[in-house]
C-alpha positions as a printed Julia matrix, in Angstrom:
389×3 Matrix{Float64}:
  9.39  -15.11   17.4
  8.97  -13.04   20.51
  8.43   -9.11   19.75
 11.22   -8.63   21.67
 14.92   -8.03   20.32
 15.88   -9.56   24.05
 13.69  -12.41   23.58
 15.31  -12.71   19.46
 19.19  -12.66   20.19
 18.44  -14.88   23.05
 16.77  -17.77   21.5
 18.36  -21.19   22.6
 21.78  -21.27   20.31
 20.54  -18.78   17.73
 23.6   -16.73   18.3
 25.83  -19.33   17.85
 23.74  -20.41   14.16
 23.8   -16.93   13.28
 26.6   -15.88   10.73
 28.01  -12.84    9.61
 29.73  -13.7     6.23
 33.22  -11.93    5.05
 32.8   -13.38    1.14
 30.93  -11.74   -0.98
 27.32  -12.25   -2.07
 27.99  -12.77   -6.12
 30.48  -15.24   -5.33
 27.82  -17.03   -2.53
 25.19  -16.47   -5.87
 22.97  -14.33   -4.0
 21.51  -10.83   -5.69
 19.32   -8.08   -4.87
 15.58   -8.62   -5.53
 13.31   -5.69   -7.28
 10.54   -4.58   -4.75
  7.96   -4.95   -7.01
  9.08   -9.0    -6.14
  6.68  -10.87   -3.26
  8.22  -10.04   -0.19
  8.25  -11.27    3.56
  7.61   -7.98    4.76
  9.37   -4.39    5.77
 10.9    -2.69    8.79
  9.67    0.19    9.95
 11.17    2.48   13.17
  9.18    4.62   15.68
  9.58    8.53   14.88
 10.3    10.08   18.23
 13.38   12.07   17.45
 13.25   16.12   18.04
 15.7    17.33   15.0
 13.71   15.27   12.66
  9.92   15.45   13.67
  7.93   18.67   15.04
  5.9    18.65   18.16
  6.96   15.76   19.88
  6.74   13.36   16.29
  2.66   13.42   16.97
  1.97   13.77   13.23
  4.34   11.72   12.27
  3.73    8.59   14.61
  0.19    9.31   13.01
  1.58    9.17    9.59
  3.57    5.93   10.16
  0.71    4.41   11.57
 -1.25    4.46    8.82
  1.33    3.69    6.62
  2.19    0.43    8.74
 -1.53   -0.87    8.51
 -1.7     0.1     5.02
  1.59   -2.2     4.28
  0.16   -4.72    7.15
 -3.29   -5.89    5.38
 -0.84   -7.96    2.89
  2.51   -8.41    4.65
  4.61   -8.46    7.87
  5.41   -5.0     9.67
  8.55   -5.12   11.76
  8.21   -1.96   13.65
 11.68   -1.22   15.45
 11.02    1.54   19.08
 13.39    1.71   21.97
 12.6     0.91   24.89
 11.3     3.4    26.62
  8.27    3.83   23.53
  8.15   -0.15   23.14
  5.02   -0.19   25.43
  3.49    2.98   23.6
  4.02    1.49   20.39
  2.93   -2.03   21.01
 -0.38   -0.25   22.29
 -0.82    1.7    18.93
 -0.74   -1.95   16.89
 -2.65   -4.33   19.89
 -5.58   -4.61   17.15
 -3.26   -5.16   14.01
 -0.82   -8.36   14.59
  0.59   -7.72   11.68
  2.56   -5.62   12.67
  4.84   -6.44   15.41
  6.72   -4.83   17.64
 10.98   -5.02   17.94
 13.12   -3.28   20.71
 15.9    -1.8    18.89
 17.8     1.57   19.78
 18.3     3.49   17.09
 18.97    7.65   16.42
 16.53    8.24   13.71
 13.42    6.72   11.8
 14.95    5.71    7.99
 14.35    2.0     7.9
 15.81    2.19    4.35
 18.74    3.73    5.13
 19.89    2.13    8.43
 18.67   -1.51    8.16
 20.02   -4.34    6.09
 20.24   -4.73    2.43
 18.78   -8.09    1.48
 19.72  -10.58   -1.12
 18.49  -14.19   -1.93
 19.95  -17.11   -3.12
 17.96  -19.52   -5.75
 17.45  -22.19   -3.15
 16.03  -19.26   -1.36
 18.03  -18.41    1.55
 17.9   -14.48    2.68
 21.05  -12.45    4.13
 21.26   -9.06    5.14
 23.93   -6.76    4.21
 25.1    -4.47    6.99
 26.57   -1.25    5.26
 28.81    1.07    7.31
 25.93    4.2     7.93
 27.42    7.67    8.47
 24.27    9.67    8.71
 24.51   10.39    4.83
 28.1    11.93    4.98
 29.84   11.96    8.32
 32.0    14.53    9.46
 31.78   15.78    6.07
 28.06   16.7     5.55
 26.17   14.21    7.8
 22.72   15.41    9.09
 23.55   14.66   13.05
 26.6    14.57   14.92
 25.54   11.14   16.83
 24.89    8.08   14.63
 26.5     4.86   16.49
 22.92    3.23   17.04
 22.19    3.65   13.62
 25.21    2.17   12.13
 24.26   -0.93   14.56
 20.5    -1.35   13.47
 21.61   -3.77   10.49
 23.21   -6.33   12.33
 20.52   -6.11   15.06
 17.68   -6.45   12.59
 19.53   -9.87   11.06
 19.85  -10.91   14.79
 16.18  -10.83   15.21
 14.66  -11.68   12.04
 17.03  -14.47   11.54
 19.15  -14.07    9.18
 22.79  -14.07    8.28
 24.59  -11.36    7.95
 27.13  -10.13    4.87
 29.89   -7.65    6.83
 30.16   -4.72    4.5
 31.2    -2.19    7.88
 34.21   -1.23    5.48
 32.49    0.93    2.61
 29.55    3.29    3.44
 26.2     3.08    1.62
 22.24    3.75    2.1
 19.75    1.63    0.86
 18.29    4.45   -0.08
 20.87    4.96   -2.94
 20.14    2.02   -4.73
 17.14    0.43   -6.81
 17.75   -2.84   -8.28
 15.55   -4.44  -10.98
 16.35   -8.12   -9.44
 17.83   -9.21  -13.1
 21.63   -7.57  -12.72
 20.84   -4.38  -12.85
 21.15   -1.28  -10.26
 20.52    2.05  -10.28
 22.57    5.08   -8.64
 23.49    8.39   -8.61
 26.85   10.06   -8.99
 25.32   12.83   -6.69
 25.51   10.42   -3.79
 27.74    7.73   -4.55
 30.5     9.9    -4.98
 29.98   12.66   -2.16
 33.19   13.78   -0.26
 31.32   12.24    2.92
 30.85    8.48    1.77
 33.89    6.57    0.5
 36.46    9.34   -1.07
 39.05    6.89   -1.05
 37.52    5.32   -3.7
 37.36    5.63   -7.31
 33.97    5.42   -9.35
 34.82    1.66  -10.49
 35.78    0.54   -7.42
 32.32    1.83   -5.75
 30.51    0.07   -9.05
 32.65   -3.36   -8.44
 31.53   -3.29   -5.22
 28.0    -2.74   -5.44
 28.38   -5.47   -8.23
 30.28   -8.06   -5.63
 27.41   -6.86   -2.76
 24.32   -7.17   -5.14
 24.93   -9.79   -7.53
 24.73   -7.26  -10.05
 26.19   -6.9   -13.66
 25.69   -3.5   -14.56
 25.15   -0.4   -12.62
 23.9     2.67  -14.47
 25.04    6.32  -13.1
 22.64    8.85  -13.4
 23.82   12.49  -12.66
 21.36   13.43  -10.4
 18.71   13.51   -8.07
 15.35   15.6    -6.64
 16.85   19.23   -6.39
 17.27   19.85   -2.25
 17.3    16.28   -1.39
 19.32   16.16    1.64
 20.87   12.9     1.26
 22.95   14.06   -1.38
 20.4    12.66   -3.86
 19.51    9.25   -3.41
 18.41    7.5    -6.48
 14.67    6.28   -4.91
 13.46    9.71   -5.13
 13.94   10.2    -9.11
 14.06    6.86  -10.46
 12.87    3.66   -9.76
 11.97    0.09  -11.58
  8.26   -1.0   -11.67
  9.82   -4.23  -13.66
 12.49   -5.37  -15.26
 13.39   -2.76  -18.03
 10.8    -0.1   -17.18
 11.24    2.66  -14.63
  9.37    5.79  -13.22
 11.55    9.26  -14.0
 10.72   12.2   -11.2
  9.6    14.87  -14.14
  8.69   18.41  -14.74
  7.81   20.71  -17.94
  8.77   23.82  -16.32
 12.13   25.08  -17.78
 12.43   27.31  -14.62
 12.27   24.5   -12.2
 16.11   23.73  -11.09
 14.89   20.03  -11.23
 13.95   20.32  -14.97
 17.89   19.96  -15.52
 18.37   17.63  -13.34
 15.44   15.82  -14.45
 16.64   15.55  -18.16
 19.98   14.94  -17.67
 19.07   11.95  -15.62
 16.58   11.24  -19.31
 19.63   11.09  -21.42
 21.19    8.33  -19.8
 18.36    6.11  -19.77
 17.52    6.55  -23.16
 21.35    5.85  -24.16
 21.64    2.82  -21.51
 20.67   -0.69  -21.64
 20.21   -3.15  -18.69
 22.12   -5.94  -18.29
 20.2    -7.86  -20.06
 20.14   -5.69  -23.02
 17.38   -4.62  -22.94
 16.49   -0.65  -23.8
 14.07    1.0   -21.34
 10.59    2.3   -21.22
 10.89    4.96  -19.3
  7.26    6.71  -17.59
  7.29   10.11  -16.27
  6.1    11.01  -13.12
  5.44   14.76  -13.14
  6.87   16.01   -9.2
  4.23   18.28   -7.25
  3.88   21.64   -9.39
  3.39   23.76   -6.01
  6.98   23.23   -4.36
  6.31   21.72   -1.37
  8.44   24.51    1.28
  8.8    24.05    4.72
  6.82   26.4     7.19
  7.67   28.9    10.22
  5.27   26.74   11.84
  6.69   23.35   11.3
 10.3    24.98   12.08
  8.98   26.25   15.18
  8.16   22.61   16.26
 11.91   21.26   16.27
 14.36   20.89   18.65
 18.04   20.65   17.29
 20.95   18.93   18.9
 24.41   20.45   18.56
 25.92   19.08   15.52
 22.65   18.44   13.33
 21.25   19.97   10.32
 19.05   22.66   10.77
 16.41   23.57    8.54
 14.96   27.51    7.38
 11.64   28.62    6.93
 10.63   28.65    3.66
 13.12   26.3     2.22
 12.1    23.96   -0.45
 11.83   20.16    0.33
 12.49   17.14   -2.17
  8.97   16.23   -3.01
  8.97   13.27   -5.06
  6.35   10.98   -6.12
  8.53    8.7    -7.21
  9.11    7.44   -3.39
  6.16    5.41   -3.02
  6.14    1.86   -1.29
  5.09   -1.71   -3.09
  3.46   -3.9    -0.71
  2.72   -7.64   -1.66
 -1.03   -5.83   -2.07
 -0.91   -2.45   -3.09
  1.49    0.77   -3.49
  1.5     3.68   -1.77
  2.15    6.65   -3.14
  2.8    10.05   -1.33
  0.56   12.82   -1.6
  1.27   16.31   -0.62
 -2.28   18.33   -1.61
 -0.77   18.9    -5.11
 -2.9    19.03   -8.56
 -0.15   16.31   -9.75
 -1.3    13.83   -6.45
 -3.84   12.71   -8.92
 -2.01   12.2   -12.14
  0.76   10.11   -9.81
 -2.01    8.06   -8.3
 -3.47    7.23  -12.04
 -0.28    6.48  -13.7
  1.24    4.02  -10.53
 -2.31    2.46  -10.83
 -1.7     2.04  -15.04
  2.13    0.69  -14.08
  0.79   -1.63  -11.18
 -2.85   -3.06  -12.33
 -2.57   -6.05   -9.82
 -2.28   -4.12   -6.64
 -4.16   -1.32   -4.73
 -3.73    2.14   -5.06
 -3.15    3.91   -1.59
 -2.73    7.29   -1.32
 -1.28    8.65    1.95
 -0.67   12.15    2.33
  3.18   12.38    3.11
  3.66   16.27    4.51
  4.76   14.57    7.78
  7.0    12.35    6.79
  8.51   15.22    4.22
  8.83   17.42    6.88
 11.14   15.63    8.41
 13.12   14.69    5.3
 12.09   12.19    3.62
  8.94    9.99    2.43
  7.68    6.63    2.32
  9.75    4.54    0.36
 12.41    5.98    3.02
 10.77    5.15    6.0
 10.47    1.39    4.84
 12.79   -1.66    4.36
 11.75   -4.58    2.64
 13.0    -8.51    3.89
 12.33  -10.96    1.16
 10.78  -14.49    1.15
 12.91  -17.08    2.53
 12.47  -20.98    2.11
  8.58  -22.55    2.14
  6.97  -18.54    2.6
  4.74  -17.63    1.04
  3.71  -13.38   -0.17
């Protein structure tokens, strides 16, 4: 397939094969895989815009960059630019075809949260699920005013990887706020599933028998909360995540005066009451959060150039360091690292929980910076028919 998203959504007839489905996915028997499953690959997008990334996104496109070749030495890299950084960006990657290049507009750089949910059939078919995007809460408490290209990058993404496409425009969701253990069960957070700015015409169990209908799921588990200052109203892959089936990674801290401890052990209580949908009770692992908050600087501020309508950040104000946002490639995991005394603990604890792949630390201040980390900056595709991990 050409690098191209022209060349993709051109292909001889391709259009007319492609499919975007109005059933839903439980009914079609597809669910949600867990990461930690062998994938296809991940999306990635190009960092370029002001509001998000200092100093013309230099740090950043150097921080994606190594996180693409990190994720490329055991899996496909889509990595989405537009088109007037297509050429840049193809020239960045000429020595790593791995990772290859797709022209697709979009506002921002959260692959997660923009591009298409995936879930897989047994016969192993893949479809996308294009979610309505709102920039994490609209005209409510959205983070930029403009967000139409972003709210199109799922279906485009389908278009050019191939895939069909589930039509889920109506109710508005991240994949960001969702971890699934690929067995029936999915994780959330009332924080964000229940914001003003997402779907506040509908009731907690109508949001939960959707996500069931979307994700083939049979039990969704609320937890309160999520990183303290997290920006996207708490999403769920910054404090809690599945390493397997019944086992998960809790964001943690033992300091009583840290507004996350709270949060923290609220989000404890459930998962010690809960079972998964198989039954089963969980191990959970804590994963201490950096014991230095990790604050933004009148430097880095300095470095950003707002539009009218988007969030605007202060010096000094404290940013949702998480280690619990790392990546699992087919090969290895990478976890973020922000110069911490706790980097180390996180690295030796993911390496206990995942003995079969490589430890990769990458140091994540420039992706934090501008508001997120690396589990956000990635989307996974899973294997289809015949491939292989």
């Amino acid at each position: 397939m050409s690098d191209s998203l022209v060349t993709a959504i051109l292909r001889k007839g391709y259009l007319e094969r492609m499919k975007k489905w109005k059933t839903m996915p439980v009914q079609d028997g597809y669910r949600m895989p867990g990461e930690f499953e062998p994938h296809r690959g991940c999306v990635m997008i190009w960092p370029v815009r002001p509001g998000s990334w200092p100093d013309g996104a230099k740090e950043a496109q150097r921080t994606f960059t190594e996180i693409a070749r990190a994720i490329a030495q055991s899996e496909q890299v889509w990595m989405l630019a537009s088109s007037q950084h297509v050429k840049q960006v193809q020239e960045v990657f000429t020595d790593c075809p791995a990772v290859r290049v797709l022209e697709i507009e979009t506002d921002d750089a959260w692959a997660r949260d923009v591009g298409p949910t995936c879930v897989v059939s047994a016969e192993g078919d893949v479809r996308g699920i294009d979610w309505q995007f709102n920039a994490w809460g609209g005209e409510w408490d959205g983070l930029y005013a403009h967000w139409e290209k972003d709210n199109l990058v799922a279906s485009r993404i389908c278009e050019a990887l191939e895939m069909d496409c589930y039509d889920a425009q109506h109710f508005v969701l991240e994949g960001g706020s969702i971890h699934s253990d690929g067995e029936g069960t999915v994780l959330v957070t009332e924080a964000c599933l229940l914001s003003r700015g997402r779907n506040p015409h509908m009731s907690k169990s109508e949001i939960e028998e959707t996500l069931k209908e979307y994700l083939g799921a049979q039990k969704v588990i609320w937890l309160p909360r999520g990183i303290d200052q997290d920006e996207t109203n708490e999403h769920v892959d910054n404090v809690c995540a599945f390493v397997r089936p019944g086992e998960v990674v809790l964001a943690w801290t033992e300091d009583e005066q840290d507004p996350q401890w709270e949060l923290s052990h609220a989000s404890l209580q459930v998962m010690e009451q809960e079972t998964d949908a198989r039954g089963r009770k969980f191990q959970v692992h804590k994963l201490l959060i950096p014991k230095k908050p990790v604050c933004i600087t009148e430097e880095e501020l300095a470095g950003f150039v707002f539009e009218e309508g988007e969030d605007q950040r202060s010096a000094g104000e404290r940013l949702a360091a998480s280690y619990v946002n790392f990546y699992i490639a087919n090969g290895a995991v990478l976890v973020p690292q922000f110069g911490d005394e706790h980097d180390e603990p996180a690295r030796k604890l993911l390496g206990e929980l995942f003995p079969e792949r490589k430890i990769i630390p990458v140091f994540a201040r420039p992706v934090i910076v501008g508001g997120g980390n690396i589990h956000c900056i990635t989307q996974q595709i899973p294997l289809g028919k015949g491939e292989a991990g």
